[in-house]
Short mmCIF file of C-alpha atoms and ligand atoms in Angstrom, two decimals:
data_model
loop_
_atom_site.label_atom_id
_atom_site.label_comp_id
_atom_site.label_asym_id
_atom_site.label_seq_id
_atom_site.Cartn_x
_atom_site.Cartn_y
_atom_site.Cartn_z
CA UNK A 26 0.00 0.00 0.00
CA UNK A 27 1.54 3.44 -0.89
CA UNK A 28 2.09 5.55 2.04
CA UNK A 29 1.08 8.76 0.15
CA UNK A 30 -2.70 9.38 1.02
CA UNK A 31 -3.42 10.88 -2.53
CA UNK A 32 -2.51 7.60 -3.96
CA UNK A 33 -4.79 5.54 -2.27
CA UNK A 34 -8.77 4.59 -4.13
CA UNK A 35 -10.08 2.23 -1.40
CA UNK A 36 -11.10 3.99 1.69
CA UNK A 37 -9.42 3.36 4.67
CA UNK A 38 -10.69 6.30 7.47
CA UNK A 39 -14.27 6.09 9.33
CA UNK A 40 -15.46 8.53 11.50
CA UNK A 41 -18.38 8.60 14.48
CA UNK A 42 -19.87 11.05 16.58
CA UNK A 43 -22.76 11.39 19.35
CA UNK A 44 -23.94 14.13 21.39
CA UNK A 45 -22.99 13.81 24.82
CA UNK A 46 -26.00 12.15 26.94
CA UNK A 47 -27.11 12.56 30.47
CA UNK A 48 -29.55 9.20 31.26
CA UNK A 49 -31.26 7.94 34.00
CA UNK A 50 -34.46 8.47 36.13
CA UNK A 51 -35.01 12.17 37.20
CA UNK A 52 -32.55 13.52 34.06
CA UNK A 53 -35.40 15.39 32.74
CA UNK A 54 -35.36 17.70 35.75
CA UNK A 55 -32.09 18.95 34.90
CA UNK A 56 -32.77 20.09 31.55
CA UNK A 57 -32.85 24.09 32.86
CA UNK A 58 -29.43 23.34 34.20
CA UNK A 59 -28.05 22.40 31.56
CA UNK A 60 -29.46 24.72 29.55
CA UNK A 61 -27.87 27.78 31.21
CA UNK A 62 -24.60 26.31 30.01
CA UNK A 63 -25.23 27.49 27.01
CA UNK A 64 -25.95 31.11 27.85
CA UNK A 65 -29.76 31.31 26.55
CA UNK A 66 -32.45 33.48 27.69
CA UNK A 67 -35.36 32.22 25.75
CA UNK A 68 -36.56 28.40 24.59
CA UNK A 69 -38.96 26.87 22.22
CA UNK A 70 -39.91 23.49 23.22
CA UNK A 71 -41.70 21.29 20.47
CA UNK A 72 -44.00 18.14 21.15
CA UNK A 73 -47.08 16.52 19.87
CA UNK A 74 -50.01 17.19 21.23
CA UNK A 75 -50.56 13.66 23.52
CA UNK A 76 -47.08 14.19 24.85
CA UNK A 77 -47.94 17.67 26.09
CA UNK A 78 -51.29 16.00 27.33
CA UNK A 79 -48.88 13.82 29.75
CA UNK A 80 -47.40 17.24 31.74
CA UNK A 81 -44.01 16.43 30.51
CA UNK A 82 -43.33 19.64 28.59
CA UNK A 83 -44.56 21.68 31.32
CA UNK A 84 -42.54 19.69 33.48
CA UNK A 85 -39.41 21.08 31.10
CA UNK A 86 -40.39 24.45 31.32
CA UNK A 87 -40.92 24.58 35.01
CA UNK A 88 -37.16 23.16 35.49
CA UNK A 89 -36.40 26.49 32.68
CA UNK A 90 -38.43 28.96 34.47
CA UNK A 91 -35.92 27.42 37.61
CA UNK A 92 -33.03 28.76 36.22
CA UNK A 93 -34.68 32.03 35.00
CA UNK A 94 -34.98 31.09 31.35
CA UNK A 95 -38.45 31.86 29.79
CA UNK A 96 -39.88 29.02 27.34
CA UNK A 97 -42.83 28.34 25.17
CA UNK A 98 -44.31 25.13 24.31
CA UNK A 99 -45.22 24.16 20.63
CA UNK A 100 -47.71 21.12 20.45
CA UNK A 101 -48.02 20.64 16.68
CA UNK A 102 -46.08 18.53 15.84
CA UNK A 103 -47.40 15.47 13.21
CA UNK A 104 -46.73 11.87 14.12
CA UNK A 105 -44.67 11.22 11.18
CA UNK A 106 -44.01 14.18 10.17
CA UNK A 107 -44.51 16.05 6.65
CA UNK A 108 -42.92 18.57 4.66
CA UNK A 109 -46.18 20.66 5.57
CA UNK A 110 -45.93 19.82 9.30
CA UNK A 111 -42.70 20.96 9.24
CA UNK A 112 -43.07 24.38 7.46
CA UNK A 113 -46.19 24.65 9.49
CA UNK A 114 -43.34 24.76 13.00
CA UNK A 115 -40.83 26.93 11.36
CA UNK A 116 -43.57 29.41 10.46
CA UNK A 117 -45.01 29.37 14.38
CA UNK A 118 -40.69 29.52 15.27
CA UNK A 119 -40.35 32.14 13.20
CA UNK A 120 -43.36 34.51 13.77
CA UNK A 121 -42.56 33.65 17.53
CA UNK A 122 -39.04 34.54 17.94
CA UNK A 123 -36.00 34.70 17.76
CA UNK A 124 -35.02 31.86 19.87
CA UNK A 125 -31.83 31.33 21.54
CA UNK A 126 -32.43 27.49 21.47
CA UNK A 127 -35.12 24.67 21.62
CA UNK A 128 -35.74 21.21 23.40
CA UNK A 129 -37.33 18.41 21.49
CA UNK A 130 -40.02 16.33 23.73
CA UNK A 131 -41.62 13.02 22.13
CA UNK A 132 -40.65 10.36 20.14
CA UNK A 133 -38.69 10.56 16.46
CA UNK A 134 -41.40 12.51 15.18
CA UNK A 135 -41.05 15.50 17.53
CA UNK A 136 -37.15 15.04 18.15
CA UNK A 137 -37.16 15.26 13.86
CA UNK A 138 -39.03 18.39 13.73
CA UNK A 139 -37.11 20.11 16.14
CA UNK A 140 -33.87 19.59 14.27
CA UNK A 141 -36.18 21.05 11.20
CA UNK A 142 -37.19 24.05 12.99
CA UNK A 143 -33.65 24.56 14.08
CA UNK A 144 -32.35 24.29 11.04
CA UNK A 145 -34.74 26.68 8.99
CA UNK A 146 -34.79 29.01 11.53
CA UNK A 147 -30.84 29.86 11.95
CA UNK A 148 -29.71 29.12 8.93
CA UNK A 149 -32.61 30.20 6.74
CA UNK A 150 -34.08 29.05 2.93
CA UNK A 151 -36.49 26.49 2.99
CA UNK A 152 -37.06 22.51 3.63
CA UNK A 153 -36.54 21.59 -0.34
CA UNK A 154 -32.86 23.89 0.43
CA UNK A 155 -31.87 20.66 2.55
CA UNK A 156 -33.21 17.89 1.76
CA UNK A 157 -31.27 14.91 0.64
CA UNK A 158 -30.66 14.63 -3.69
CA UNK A 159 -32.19 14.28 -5.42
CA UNK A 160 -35.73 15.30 -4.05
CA UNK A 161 -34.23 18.69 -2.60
CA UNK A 162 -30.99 20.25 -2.99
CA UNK A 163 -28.84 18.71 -0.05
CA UNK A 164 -27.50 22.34 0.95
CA UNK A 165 -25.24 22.34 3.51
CA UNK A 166 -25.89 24.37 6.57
CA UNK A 167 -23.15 27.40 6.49
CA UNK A 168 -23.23 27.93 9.97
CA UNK A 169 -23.25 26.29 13.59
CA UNK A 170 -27.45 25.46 14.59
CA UNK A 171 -28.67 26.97 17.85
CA UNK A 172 -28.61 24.37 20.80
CA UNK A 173 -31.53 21.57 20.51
CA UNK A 174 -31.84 19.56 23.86
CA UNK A 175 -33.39 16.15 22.92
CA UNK A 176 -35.77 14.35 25.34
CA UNK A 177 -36.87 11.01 23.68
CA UNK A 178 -40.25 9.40 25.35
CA UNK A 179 -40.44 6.74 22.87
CA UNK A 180 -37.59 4.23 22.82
CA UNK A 181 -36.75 3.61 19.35
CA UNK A 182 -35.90 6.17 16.44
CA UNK A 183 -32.44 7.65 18.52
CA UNK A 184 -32.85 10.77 16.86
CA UNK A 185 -31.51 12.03 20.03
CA UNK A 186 -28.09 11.22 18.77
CA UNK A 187 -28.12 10.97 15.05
CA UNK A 188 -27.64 13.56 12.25
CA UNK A 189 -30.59 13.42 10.47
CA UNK A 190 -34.34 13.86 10.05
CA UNK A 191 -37.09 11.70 7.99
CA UNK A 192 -40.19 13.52 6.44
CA UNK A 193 -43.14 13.22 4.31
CA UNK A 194 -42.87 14.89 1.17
CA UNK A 195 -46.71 15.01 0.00
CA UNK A 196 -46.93 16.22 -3.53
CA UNK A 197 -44.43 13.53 -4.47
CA UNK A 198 -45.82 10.62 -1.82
CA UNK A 199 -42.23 10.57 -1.03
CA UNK A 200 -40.57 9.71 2.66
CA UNK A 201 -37.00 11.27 2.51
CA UNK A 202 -34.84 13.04 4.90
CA UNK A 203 -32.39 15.79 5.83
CA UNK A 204 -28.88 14.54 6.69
CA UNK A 205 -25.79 16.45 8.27
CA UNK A 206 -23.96 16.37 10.85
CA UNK A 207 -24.83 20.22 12.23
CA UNK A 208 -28.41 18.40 12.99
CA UNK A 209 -27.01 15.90 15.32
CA UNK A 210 -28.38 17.67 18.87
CA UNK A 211 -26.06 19.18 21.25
CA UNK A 212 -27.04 17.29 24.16
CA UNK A 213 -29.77 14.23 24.74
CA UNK A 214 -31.35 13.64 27.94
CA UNK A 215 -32.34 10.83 28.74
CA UNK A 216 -34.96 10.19 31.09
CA UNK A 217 -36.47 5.94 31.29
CA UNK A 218 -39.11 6.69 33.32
CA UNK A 219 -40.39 9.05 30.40
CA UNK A 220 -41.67 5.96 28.46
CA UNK A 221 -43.81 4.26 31.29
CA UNK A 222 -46.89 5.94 29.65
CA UNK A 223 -46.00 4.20 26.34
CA UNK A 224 -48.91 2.19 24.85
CA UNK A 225 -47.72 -1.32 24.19
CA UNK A 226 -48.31 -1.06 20.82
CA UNK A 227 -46.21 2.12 20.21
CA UNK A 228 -43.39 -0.12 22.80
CA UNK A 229 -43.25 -2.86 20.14
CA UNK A 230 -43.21 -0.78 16.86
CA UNK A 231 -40.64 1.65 18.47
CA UNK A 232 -38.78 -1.30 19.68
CA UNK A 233 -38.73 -2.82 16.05
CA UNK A 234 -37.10 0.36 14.71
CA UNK A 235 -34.38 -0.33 17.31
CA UNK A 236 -33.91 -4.15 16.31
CA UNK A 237 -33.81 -2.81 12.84
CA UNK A 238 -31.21 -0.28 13.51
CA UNK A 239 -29.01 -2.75 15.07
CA UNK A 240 -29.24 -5.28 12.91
CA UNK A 241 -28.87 -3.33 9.29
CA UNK A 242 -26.34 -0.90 11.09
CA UNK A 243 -23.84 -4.67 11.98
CA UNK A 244 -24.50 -5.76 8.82
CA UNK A 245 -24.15 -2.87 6.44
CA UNK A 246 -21.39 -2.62 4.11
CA UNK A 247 -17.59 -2.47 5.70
CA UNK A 248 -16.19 1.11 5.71
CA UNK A 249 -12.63 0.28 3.90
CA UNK A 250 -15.14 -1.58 0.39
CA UNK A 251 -15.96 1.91 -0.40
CA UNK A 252 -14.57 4.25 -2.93
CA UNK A 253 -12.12 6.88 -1.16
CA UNK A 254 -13.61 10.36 -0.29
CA UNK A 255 -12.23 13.54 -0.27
CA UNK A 256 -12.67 15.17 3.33
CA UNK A 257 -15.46 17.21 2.17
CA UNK A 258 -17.17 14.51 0.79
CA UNK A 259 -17.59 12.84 3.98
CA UNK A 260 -21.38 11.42 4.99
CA UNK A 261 -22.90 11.25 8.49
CA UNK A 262 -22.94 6.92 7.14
CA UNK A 263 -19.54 5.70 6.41
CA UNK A 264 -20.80 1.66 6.84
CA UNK A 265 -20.41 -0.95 9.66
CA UNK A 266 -17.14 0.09 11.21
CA UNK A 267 -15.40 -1.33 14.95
CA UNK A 268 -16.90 1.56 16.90
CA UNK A 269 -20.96 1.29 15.63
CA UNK A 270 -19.71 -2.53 15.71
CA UNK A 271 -19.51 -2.44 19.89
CA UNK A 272 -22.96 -0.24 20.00
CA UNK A 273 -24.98 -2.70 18.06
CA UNK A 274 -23.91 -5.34 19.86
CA UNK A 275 -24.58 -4.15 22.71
CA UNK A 276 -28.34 -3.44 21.74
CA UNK A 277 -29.12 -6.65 20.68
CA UNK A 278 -28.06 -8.21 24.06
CA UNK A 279 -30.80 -5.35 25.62
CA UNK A 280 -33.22 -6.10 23.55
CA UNK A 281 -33.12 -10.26 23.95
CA UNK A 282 -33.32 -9.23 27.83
CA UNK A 283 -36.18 -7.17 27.71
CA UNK A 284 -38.21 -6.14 24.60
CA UNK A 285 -40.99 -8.56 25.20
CA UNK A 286 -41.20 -8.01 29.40
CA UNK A 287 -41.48 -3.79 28.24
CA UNK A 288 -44.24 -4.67 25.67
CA UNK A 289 -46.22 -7.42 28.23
CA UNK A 290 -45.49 -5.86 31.21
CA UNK A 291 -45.16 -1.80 30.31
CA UNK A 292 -44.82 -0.93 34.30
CA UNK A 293 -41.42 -3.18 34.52
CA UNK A 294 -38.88 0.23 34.59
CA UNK A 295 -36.03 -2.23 34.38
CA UNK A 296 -36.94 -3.35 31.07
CA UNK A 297 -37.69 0.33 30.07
CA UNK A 298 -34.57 1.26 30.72
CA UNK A 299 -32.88 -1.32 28.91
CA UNK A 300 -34.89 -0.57 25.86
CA UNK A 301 -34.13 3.01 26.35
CA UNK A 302 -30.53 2.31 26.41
CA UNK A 303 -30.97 0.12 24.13
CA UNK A 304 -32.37 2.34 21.28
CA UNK A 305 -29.78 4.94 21.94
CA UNK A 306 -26.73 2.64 21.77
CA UNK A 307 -28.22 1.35 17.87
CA UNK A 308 -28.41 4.96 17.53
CA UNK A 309 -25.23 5.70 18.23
CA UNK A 310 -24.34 2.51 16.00
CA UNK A 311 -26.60 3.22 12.45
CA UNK A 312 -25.96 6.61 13.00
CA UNK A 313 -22.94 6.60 12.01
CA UNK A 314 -22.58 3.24 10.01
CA UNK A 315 -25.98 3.59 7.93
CA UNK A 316 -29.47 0.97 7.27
CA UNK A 317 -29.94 -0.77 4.34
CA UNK A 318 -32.50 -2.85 2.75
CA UNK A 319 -35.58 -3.08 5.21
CA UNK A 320 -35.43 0.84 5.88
CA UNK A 321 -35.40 1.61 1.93
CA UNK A 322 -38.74 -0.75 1.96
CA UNK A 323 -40.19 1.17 4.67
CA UNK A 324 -40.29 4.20 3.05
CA UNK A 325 -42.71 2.86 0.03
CA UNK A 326 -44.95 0.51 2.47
CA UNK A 327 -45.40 3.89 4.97
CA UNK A 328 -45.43 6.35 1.96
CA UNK A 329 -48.13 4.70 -0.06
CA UNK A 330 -50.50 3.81 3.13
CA UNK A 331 -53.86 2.60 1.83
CA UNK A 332 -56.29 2.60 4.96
CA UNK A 333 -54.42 0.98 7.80
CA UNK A 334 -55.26 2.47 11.19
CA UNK A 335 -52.81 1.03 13.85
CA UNK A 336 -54.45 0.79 17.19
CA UNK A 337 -52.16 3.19 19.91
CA UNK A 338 -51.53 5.89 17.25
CA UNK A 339 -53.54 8.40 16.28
CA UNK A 340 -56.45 7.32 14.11
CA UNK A 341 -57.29 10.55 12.55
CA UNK A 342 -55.26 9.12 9.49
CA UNK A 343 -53.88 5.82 7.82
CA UNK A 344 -50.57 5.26 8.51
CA UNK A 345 -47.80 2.90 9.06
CA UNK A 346 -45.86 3.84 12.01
CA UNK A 347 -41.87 3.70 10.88
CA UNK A 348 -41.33 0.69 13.26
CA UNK A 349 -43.96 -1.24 11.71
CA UNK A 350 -42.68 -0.88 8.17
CA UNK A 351 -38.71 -1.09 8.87
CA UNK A 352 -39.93 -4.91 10.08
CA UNK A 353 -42.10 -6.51 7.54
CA UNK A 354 -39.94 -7.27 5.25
CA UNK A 355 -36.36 -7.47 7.89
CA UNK A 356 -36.72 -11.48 7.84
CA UNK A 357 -36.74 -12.04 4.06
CA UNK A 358 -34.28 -8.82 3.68
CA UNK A 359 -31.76 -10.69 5.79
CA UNK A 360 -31.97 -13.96 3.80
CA UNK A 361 -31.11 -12.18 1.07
CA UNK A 362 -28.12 -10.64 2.30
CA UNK A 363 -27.16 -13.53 4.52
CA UNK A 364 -24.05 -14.97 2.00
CA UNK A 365 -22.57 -11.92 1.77
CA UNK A 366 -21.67 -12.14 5.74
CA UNK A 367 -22.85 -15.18 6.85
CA UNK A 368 -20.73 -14.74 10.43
CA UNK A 369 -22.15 -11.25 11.14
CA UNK A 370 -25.34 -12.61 10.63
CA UNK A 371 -25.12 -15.79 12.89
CA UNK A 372 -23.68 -13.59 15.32
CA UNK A 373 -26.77 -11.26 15.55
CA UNK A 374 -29.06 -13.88 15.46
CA UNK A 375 -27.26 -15.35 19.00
CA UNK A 376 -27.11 -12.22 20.17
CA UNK A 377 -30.76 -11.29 19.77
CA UNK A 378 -31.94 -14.34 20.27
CA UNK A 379 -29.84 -16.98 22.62
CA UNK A 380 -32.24 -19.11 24.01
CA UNK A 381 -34.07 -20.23 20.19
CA UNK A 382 -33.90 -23.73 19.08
CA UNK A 383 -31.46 -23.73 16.52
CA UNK A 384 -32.58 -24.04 12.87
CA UNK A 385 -30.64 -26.61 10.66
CA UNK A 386 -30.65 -24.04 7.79
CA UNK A 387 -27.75 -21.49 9.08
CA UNK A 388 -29.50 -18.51 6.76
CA UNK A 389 -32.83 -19.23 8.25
CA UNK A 390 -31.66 -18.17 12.14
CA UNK A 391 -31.76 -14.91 12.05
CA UNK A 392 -35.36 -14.18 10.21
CA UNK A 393 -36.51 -17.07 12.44
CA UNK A 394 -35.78 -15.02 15.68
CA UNK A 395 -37.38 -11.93 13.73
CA UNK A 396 -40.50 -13.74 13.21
CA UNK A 397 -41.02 -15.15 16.51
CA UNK A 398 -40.25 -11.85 18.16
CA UNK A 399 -42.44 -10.21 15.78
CA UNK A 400 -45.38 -12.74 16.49
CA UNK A 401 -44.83 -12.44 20.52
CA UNK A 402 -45.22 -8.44 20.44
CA UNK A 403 -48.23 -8.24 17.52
CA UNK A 404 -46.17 -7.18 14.78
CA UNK A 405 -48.46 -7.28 11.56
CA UNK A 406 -47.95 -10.57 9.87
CA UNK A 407 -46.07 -9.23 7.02
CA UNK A 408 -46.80 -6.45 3.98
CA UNK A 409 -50.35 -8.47 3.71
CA UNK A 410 -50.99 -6.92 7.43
CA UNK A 411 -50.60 -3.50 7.16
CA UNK A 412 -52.97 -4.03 3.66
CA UNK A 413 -50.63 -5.42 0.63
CA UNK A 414 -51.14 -7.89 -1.74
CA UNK A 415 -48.98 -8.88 -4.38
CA UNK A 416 -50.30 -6.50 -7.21
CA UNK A 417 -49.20 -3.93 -5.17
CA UNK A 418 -44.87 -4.63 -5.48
CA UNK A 419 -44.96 -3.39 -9.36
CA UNK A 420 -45.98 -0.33 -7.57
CA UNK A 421 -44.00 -0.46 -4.17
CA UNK A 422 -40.35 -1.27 -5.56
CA UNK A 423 -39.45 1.86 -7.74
CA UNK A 424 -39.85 3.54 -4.09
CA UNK A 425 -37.15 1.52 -2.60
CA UNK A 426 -35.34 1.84 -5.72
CA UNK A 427 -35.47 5.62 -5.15
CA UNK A 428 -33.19 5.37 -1.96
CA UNK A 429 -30.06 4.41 -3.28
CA UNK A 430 -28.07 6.19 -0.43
CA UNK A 431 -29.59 3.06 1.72
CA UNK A 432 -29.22 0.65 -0.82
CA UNK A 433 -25.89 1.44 -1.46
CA UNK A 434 -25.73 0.66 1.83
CA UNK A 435 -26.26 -2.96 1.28
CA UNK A 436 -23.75 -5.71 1.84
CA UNK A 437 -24.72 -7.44 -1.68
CA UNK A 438 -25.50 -5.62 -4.43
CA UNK A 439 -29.62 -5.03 -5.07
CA UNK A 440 -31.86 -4.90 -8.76
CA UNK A 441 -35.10 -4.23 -8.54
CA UNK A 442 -35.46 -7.93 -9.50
CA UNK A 443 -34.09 -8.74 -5.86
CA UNK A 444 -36.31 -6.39 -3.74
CA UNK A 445 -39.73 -7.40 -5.44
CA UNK A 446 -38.84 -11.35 -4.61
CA UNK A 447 -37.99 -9.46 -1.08
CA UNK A 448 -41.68 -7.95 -1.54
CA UNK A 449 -43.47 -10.75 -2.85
CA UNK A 450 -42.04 -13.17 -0.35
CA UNK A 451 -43.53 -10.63 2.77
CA UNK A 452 -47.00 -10.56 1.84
CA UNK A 453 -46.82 -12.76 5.31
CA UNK A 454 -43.97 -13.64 7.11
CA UNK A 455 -45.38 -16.39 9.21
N1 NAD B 526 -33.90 10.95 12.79
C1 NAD B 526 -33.67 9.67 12.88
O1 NAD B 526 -32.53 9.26 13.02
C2 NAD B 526 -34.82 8.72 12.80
C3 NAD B 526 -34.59 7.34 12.90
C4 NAD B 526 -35.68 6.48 12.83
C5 NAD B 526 -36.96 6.98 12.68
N2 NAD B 526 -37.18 8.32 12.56
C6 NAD B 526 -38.54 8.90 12.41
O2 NAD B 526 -39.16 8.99 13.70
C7 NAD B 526 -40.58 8.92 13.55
C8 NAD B 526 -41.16 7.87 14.47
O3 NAD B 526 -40.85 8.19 15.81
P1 NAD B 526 -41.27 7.25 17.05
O4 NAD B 526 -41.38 5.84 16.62
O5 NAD B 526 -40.34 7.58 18.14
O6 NAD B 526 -42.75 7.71 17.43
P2 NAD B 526 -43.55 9.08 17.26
O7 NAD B 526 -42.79 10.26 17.66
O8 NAD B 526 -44.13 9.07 15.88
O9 NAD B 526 -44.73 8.83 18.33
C9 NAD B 526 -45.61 7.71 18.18
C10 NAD B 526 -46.86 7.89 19.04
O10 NAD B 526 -46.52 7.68 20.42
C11 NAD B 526 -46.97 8.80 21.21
N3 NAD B 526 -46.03 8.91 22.33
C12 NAD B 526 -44.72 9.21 22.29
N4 NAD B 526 -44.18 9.17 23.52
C13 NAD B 526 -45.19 8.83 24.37
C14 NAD B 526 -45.25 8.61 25.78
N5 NAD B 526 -44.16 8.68 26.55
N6 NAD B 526 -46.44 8.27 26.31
C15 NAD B 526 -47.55 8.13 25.53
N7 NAD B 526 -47.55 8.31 24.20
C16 NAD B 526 -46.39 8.66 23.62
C17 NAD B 526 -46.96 9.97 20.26
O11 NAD B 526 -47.84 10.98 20.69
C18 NAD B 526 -47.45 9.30 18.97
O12 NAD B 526 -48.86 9.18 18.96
C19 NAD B 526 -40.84 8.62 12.08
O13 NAD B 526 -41.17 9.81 11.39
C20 NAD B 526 -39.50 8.07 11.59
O14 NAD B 526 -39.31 8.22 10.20
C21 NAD B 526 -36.13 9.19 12.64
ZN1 ZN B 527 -35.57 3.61 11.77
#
C-alpha cells in the first residue's frame, strides 16, 4: 500500500460522533441546568399534542423557568411528520421569535421536527434547500445550529443522537430526509421513566425500529469496500465500522433481555430502561454506520398507506408507524443478504436471540428469531398486514429503488429484481 494518502482509491478512514448524553431516572429535571450552560435566555420546546397532554413539557419548562430562562411550548407537531408539518413549526418559530435554542419532547417525530425548525430558523431558505438529492438540494448548513436539547419518550428512532431527520414529502408521496452532521443535537437527555406511559403497541413498533437499527447498522457494508472520499465529501454513514460494531452489539443483548417483558409488562422500569438504552446505543451505531434494505422498503410501504389504522396511534389518518414498516420485510431482507456475511449474521441472530432452538438451515436463524419476536409483540404478519397484496410490489419497488443512499448501503449488491422477490415473499412472514 503506498504511504502517500493521494494515492490511495479504497477507503481506509471512518469517523463517528454522538452528542454527549445525560440518562437515568429524574434527568429530565435537569434540563434548565443544563441549559444555562449554554448562555440562553429564551426556549422553544416542540412536542405533539398527547405528549404535552402527559405534563411532561410543562414539566421542562418549570425546570427552565428554575433557572430564570423563559420558554414556550409548541404542540403541533405530526406523528410522522410532513414537509407541511414541518413548514407549518418553522412558520409558528419564526413569527414567535427569535429563539436562543429549543428542546425536542416526544418520540422521532417530535425530536425530527425540532432539528427542522432549528435548522430553517438559523440558517434560513427552505425545507426543499436541505433535503437529501435528489428530491431537494442537499445544501449544507453554512453555519453552527442553535442548541436543541433532545428528550426522547419513545424508545426507538435515537434521533436524540443521530444527524438526520425523515419527512413526508406530499406532492411527491415521497418519505425522505435531511442529513448532516450540524443536525445531530447538542445534548440528549435521557430520562427511562419518560416511556412508562408508552402504549404497548407504540413499545413494540418503536422497539422494532431499534432491532432494525441494530441489525442493518452490523451488517451494512464495511467502511474500507468503499470508494475513497475527499474530506469534504464525507457522509454522516460511512458503513459498519469497529466503533458502531460495539454499540450494536450491545443493543441486541438489551433487547433479547427485555423487549418482550417492556411490551407485556409496560410498568417493569427495568426493562424500560434497557430498551431506552438500548435504542440509543443502535443509535449511536446506524448513526454513524448507515441501514440498508428493510429501511429503503419502509419508506414505500409507509409512503403509499392505503387505509391501515394502527391501534395506539392516532387514528385521525392511515398510517404505518416507521417501526412497523422497517420490520415486515427485515426477515426475508436478511436472507437475502445472509451470503454476503454469513458470520455477522449468525452472530446477531445469537445475540438477539440466545435461548431459540437452533434451525438446521444457518441462513434461516436470524429471520426465524425476527418472526417469533415479531409474532410475541403483535407485529403485523407481514406487507399483507398492514394491507398489501402482491399486485401492489410493481408499484412499491421503484420507491425503494429511489433510496439508493440506503441501498448502497447494502452488503450485496440489489436490482429491482431482488427487492420485489424481497416484496413478494412478505406478503406474510409467518
Ligand atoms: N432521525 C432519525 O434518526 C430517525 C430514525 C428512525 C426513525 N425516525 C422517524 O421517527 C418517527 C417515528 O418516531 P417514534 O417511533 O419515536 O414515534 P412518534 O414520535 O411518531 O410517536 C408515536 C406515538 O406515540 C406517542 N407517544 C410518544 N411518547 C409517548 C409517551 N411517553 N407516552 C404516551 N404516548 C407517547 C406519540 O404521541 C405518537 O402518537 C418517524 O417519522 C420516523 O421516520 C427518525
Ligand atoms: Zn428507523
Amino acid at each position: 500500500m503506498s504511504t502517500d494518502p493521494s494515492d490511495l482509491t479504497e477507503e481506509t478512514i471512518f469517523t463517528w460522533g454522538a452528542p454527549p448524553l445525560k440518562f437515568g431516572a429524574g434527568a429530565v429535571d435537569e434540563i434548565g441546568f443544563e441549559m444555562t450552560q449554554f448562555n440562553v435566555k429564551r426556549v422553544l420546546i416542540i412536542t405533539d399534542s398527547k405528549i404535552n397532554a402527559t405534563g411532561i413539557p410543562q414539566r421542562i419548562a418549570d425546570s427552565l423557568s428554575a433557572h430564570g430562562i423563559r420558554s414556550e411550548i409548541f404542540d403541533g407537531v405530526h406523528v410522522e411528520p410532513t414537509d407541511d408539518s414541518m413548514d407549518k413549526a418553522a412558520g409558528y418559530a419564526r413569527e414567535q421569535g427569535p429563539w436562543d435554542g429549543f428542546v425536542a419532547v416526544g418520540g422521532g417525530s417530535s425530536i425530527d421536527t425540532a432539528k427542522a425548525v432549528n435548522l430553517i430558523t438559523t440558517d434560513g431558505g427552505e425545507l426543499m434547500d436541505y433535503i437529501n438529492k435528489p428530491i431537494g438540494k442537499a445544501t449544507a448548513p453554512r453555519g453552527q445550529l442553535k442548541p436543541l436539547i433532545a428528550v426522547p419518550t419513545t424508545a426507538g428512532t435515537g434521533s436524540e443522537s443521530t444527524a438526520m431527520c425523515v419527512l413526508d414529502v406530499l406532492s411527491m408521496k415521497v418519505k425522505t430526509g435531511i442529513s448532516h452532521w450540524r443536525l445531530r443535537p447538542t445534548l440528549a437527555v435521557i430520562d427511562p421513566m419518560l416511556t412508562m406511559t408508552l402504549p404497548p403497541e407504540v413499545t413494540a413498533a418503536a422497539g422494532m425500529d431499534i432491532v432494525c437499527h441494530a441489525l442493518e447498522s452490523y451488517t451494512a457494508r464495511w467502511y474500507e469496500t468503499f470508494d475513497r472520499k475527499r474530506p469534504e465529501e464525507r457522509v454522516t454513514y460511512c458503513g459498519s465500522n469497529p466503533v458502531s460494531d460495539l454499540w450494536c452489539e450491545r443493543a441486541m443483548t438489551l433487547l433479547a433481555e427485555s423487549f418482550r417483558t417492556a411490551v407485556h409488562d409496560g410498568s417493569d422500569l427495568r426493562a424500560r430502561s434497557n430498551m431506552m438504552l438500548a435504542a440509543t446505543f443502535a443509535g449511536m451505531g446506524f448513526g454513524n454506520s448507515g441501514v440498508h434494505i428493510p429501511h429503503a422498503n419502509a419508506y414505500p410501504i409507509a409512503g403509499m398507506v392505503k387505509d391501515y389504522r394502527p391501534a395506539g396511534y392516532p387514528q385521525d389518518e392511515p398510517m404505518v408507524p416507521h417501526g412497523q414498516s422497517v420490520s415486515l420485510t427485515a426477515p426475508e431482507a436478511f436472507r437475502f443478504s445472509f451470503e454476503s456475511e454469513p458470520r455477522r449474521h449468525l452472530r446477531a441472530a445469537e445475540l438477539l436471540a440466545p435461548d431459540e432452538d437452533k434451525q438446521n438451515e444457518p441462513s434461516e436463524q436470524l429471520p426465524a428469531a425476527l418472526t417469533h419476536l415479531m409474532r410475541d409483540i403483535g407485529i403485523p404478519n407481514g406487507i399483507g398486514g398492514v394491507g398489501y397484496t402482491e399486485d401492489d410490489i410493481p408499484d412499491l419497488v421503484p420507491g425503494t429503488m429511489k433510496q439508493q443512499r440506503l441501498l448502497a448501503t447494502c452488503p450485496r449488491p440489489v436490482t429491482e429484481d431482488d427487492i420485489a422477490d424481497i416484496f413478494a415473499k412478505s406478503v406474510t412472514n409467518w
